[in-house]
Structures are given as C-alpha cells and as structure tokens.
C-alpha cells in the first residue's frame, strides 16, 4: 500500500515499507521519525531555505542519528487505525476497565476512564462522557435524553462545564455503547469533546436575535464542523458504522477540501488531522466586541466579529496562544493570554483557522506533552515568526488588528428579551452540578414548555424561547427548587467556578467542587468581619490541580490545589477576564485560608480607589506589600455589631430555614440577604 503526502503543486508517493521524515516541532528540531508505510505522515505545504518540512531518506537505519523522543500517546495514535484500535476490542471485554492505549484513545470519542478515589482497595472504574455542543446549544430532545441517561446509567446528576458542554459521570463500561449510541441518536455527539483535536467551540450562550450574535453563533458552528474528524471512527465504534450526520454548509466543505497551500493530507481519511491529529488539545472561542462571557483570551484561537457602522459583520479579529494549563514547580510551564494575530475578512475565516491549526499540527512539540500547546510554540518562536508561518498556510497576509472596545463579563442571568418577541432566562447553577430538586424542576419546565437550552461558559444554564405568559409559572416552579433569580443569590456565588476534582478526577490533588460551598461561606464571613458590603464581590475560581479547567488563573482570587487540603493562591485577575493572575502564596492549608483572606480583604476595603476591583487593587498594591500585610496581620479593629432579632415566631424561622437549605445557607444569612434586597429596592425607588 502506498502513502501519499504533498503540496498544492506536487505529491510524493512512497512505496517503501518505511519512510523517514525530517520535521521541525516547535522548541527544537525533530530528527527522523519512522512511520509504517501505510501511514500518512506530515504534509509538505511549502519549501523555504530556513525550514525543512519533510525529506524522504533511505529505509536503512541511520546509526549516527538517534531516534527522536516521542510521547507514548503519539505512538498510540499512530498504531490506532485512526483512533479505533484497541478501543473497539477493549470495550467488548469483560474487564471493568480498558487498557492504557484505549484509555488515551477513548478521549477522542469524548470520554475519560475514572475511578472513585474515595474508595480504598479494589478500584471501582467508570467513565465520564462529555458532549460537544458548539455555542452551548442543546436541543430539547437532547436535554431530556441526557437527563434520562444520568438517572439510568450515571450517578443521577448532570454537570455543566466551563466549555458549554454536559458531563455525565459514573457510566460503567458495559453500558458505554448504549449511552453513546443513545446520545448520537438523539441529536447529540461526544466526538472531539476530549483528546488531541479541536474541542467544543465556545460562543456567547445568550440567544439574542441580532446580526452580530447570530453571526458569531453561525461561525462557531462552522468552525466546529470544519474541524470535526472525518474518518468515521466514532460511528464505527459506537453505532457500528451507521452515520448520523447533518448537512454541512457548502463553505465548510469547500474550506475543508481546499489544499491550495498545503494544509491537507490529500489521500488521508483525515484531511486536516492525518494519523497523528494535533499535539495536544486545541480550544477555540468566538464572540462579539465587549462580550467576554467566553473568556476569549484563554483559547488557542479567539475570534471576534467585526461589524461596520450599520451592524453588518465584515470580518474577524483573531487572537492566538491562550491557554491555562501548567505544572507545579515547573516554571517553564505557564498560563498565557492570547495575543493579536490580525484581521481576516469574513469569507476567509475558515481558511485562516485551518492555517493556524496546520501550523500547530506540524510544529507543535510531540515529544513532551507538557509543552505541546500552541502557547509554547508561540513562546518559542515569537508572534512574528508564528504569523509568518501561518500566512504561508493561509496564502495571504493578515490585515491589521481592528481596535476593540473594553471587554465586559456578561453572565446573562435572569430574564431578558431575545429580540424576536420571546424571552430567555439565565439560571445560576453552583459549580454546574444539576442534581436533586433542581434537576427535577428543570426537567419539568423544559419538558412541559418544550424549551431548548444553552449552557454558558460559567457553568450556568439558559432556558430559551419562552413566551411572556409562561414567565410567572416557570419562575414559581424554579424558585421552589432553589433556582432563584440572581438578585437572591449571593454575589460571590454568581461568578464563582470550580472543577469537579475529587472523587472522580484522576488528576485532582485536593477538593474543588465539593470544597467551594464552604470556602465561599467563609469568604462571606470574612467580608462581614472586615466590614465589606454584601454587594462587594470577588471572582473566585477553584481547581483541584494546576491544569486549570475552571480557569483559576483569570480569577481575582484563584485557589489551585497543590497538595492534600492545600492550595496555591493566585491574585490579580480582573472581573472582565482580561488580566492574568499571578501566584501569590504556595501550600496554604485549607484551615488557614482566613489568615490570608482577612488582611487582603480588610486592606482592600480601606485602601481601594473608587470602584476599584479586588484584582486591580492587588495589582496596584504589589505582592511585596500584600505579603507584608499578611505576615503582620493581627486582626481588624472590631466595629460594634448590632444584635437584631430577625425571627419573631418559630413558623417564620422554620419556613426560612427550609428555603435557606436549598441554597446551602443558614436561615440567618438568607434573612439578611432578603432584608438587604428590600432596603435597597426601597432606596432605589426613592431616588427615582
């Protein structure tokens, strides 16, 4: 069998059983890599004197040139027949788990193998499934299906992720094929939700019927379609080769097939990915100016719609190189914000995206996965060289970046007009965990009114296409289950995020989702102790390890697990998600957090400028001064406290306590919030 690879102008056909290629892999030169003769290797898009892309040499081993190091995952991919083997065999075995190679390959199918780390002794294996929902869009049928699957085959909960997808935990291996095929047959997919390829594409979740927002959502859909694997491995494994494909826009098909500048493997079932796919995960977000609900700067590619004076979309600003993951005590790994690459006309966006992906595919490191993300390639090359190489794949120069207004974080919580006569309602879900009464109430409302939903990048949910007459009954049902309007939710909770961490994530070092409710209560108690107002808020994000799934490095206060019951504290992010936080303290035990929180919040209250956020305050003050304040802290000067009796009778107290439990609060805390809200409303009324 022959293997072909080539440029737009030539195709080299090799009949040898083995071929050797020279390629550059980002931070260093990669020497010869051996591939079997039936494997499509890297394409050869262009030739320059300074960059050797691919050279065919003799099959005879070269004793003087050492074989390059490749990660084990690269070998698994190479030997997998496009992500099929040995997964297709492993899922049929009687064992409760799958082997190492299959564990890596199943990620491309949208699943991770896990086990309950709370249990000791024999491991109880299960699988987490993650859906792919570009822009967070979930049809009514799919939501109801996921709700059913969680009860029938999962742990009875659904989790909304920071990339606008569902995660379904606790599926045992014998049920995997049933669950996967059910998702596929009900307008869903898990293909590419994990693994070394393009992940779920973000866009603003708000179903606003405006030209800009509709265009952003359409672009996200097209990018997702462009970068969807084409070789059929997903359907072969889970539905025995039956295809459930929707029609694709002609511009997507045209862009995928175009090889004018050598971006494709011409004879491969995977024209963009080839046998090796990408060096690591790849993340893309699309948004409109000012709307930073998607954390635009944290993605490998960030795309921003640019419109003319009449509001007609004309093209896109493109950022590249964002990414959150890092490794503790390895300073050469780091979180990074995306940087401007340039502007492209709207008709060229798919070609530009493909060119960036091809650059990372061919030049990103494949020897050490800790350094395989796009941000490390750009860090090594510099943005100038990166842009130059991308332009060779793109076939033209990028135009100058357009000036943008200030970014804002938009949660879209509460009731809003869509712009087409219908309403949408954004609901806060603590850590994205849909469970218990909340899960039943959402099911009741979504099923009764036949609603479509959207998942936000902040782990919340939006109910779409609601008639005005439905607003009151929907609000009542949701409130009875603890799904309250944002004015009744603690402001600290509204912007907080946490990853799942224990008990199922194999990478977790300490608690995140299970720990954040108590930590937020403790922060609120510190606020009250130092005299901060209820409306004062801080963006808090917690992860159980340094990989950054909840994007803690963008938080004003980030807690990153760095040991058992211990966190690294990061400070300096901003409420609009445009400033990278910096590591402030290491190894702070969970029981000692107040020793850090109290002085920081106390001096923020006393020394901040007018309307200065906590993140801006910490950046202006500087870490040396902040560390000094923490070290000498002896406690705030106690202000007199007012002893108010809130409950005149037992019946009122018990009713308040029952409602407070739904929000994981005390009756006293909830009563104070209600009183504050009422007083504020009265004051606003007088001021008007």
CSV table of N, CA, C and O in Angstrom, one decimal, residues 260-261 263 351 355 389-397:
chain,number,residue,atom,x,y,z
A,260,UNK,N,-4.9,24.4,-1.4
A,260,UNK,CA,-4.2,25.4,-2.2
A,260,UNK,C,-2.8,25.7,-1.6
A,260,UNK,O,-1.9,26.0,-2.3
A,261,UNK,N,-2.7,25.6,-0.3
A,261,UNK,CA,-1.4,26.0,0.4
A,261,UNK,C,-0.9,24.9,1.3
A,261,UNK,O,-0.2,25.2,2.2
A,263,UNK,N,-2.3,22.6,3.3
A,263,UNK,CA,-2.8,22.3,4.7
A,263,UNK,C,-3.2,20.9,4.9
A,263,UNK,O,-3.4,20.5,6.0
A,351,UNK,N,-10.5,29.5,6.4
A,351,UNK,CA,-9.1,29.2,5.8
A,351,UNK,C,-8.1,29.7,6.8
A,351,UNK,O,-7.0,29.0,7.0
A,355,UNK,N,-5.4,27.3,8.7
A,355,UNK,CA,-3.9,27.6,8.6
A,355,UNK,C,-3.3,27.6,10.0
A,355,UNK,O,-2.1,27.1,10.2
A,389,UNK,N,4.6,32.0,9.5
A,389,UNK,CA,4.4,30.6,9.1
A,389,UNK,C,2.9,30.3,8.8
A,389,UNK,O,2.5,29.7,7.8
A,390,UNK,N,2.0,30.9,9.6
A,390,UNK,CA,0.6,30.7,9.4
A,390,UNK,C,0.2,31.4,8.0
A,390,UNK,O,-0.6,30.8,7.3
A,391,UNK,N,0.8,32.5,7.7
A,391,UNK,CA,0.4,33.2,6.4
A,391,UNK,C,0.8,32.3,5.2
A,391,UNK,O,0.2,32.4,4.2
A,392,UNK,N,1.8,31.5,5.4
A,392,UNK,CA,2.2,30.6,4.3
A,392,UNK,C,1.1,29.5,4.1
A,392,UNK,O,0.8,29.1,2.9
A,393,UNK,N,0.6,29.0,5.1
A,393,UNK,CA,-0.5,28.1,5.0
A,393,UNK,C,-1.8,28.8,4.6
A,393,UNK,O,-2.6,28.2,3.8
A,394,UNK,N,-2.0,30.0,5.0
A,394,UNK,CA,-3.2,30.8,4.7
A,394,UNK,C,-3.2,31.3,3.3
A,394,UNK,O,-4.2,31.5,2.6
A,395,UNK,N,-2.0,31.6,2.8
A,395,UNK,CA,-1.9,32.1,1.4
A,395,UNK,C,-1.9,33.6,1.2
A,395,UNK,O,-2.0,34.1,0.1
A,396,UNK,N,-2.0,34.3,2.3
A,396,UNK,CA,-2.1,35.8,2.2
A,396,UNK,C,-1.7,36.3,3.6
A,396,UNK,O,-1.5,35.6,4.6
A,397,UNK,N,-1.5,37.7,3.6
A,397,UNK,CA,-1.1,38.4,4.8
A,397,UNK,C,-2.3,38.7,5.6
A,397,UNK,O,-3.4,39.0,5.1
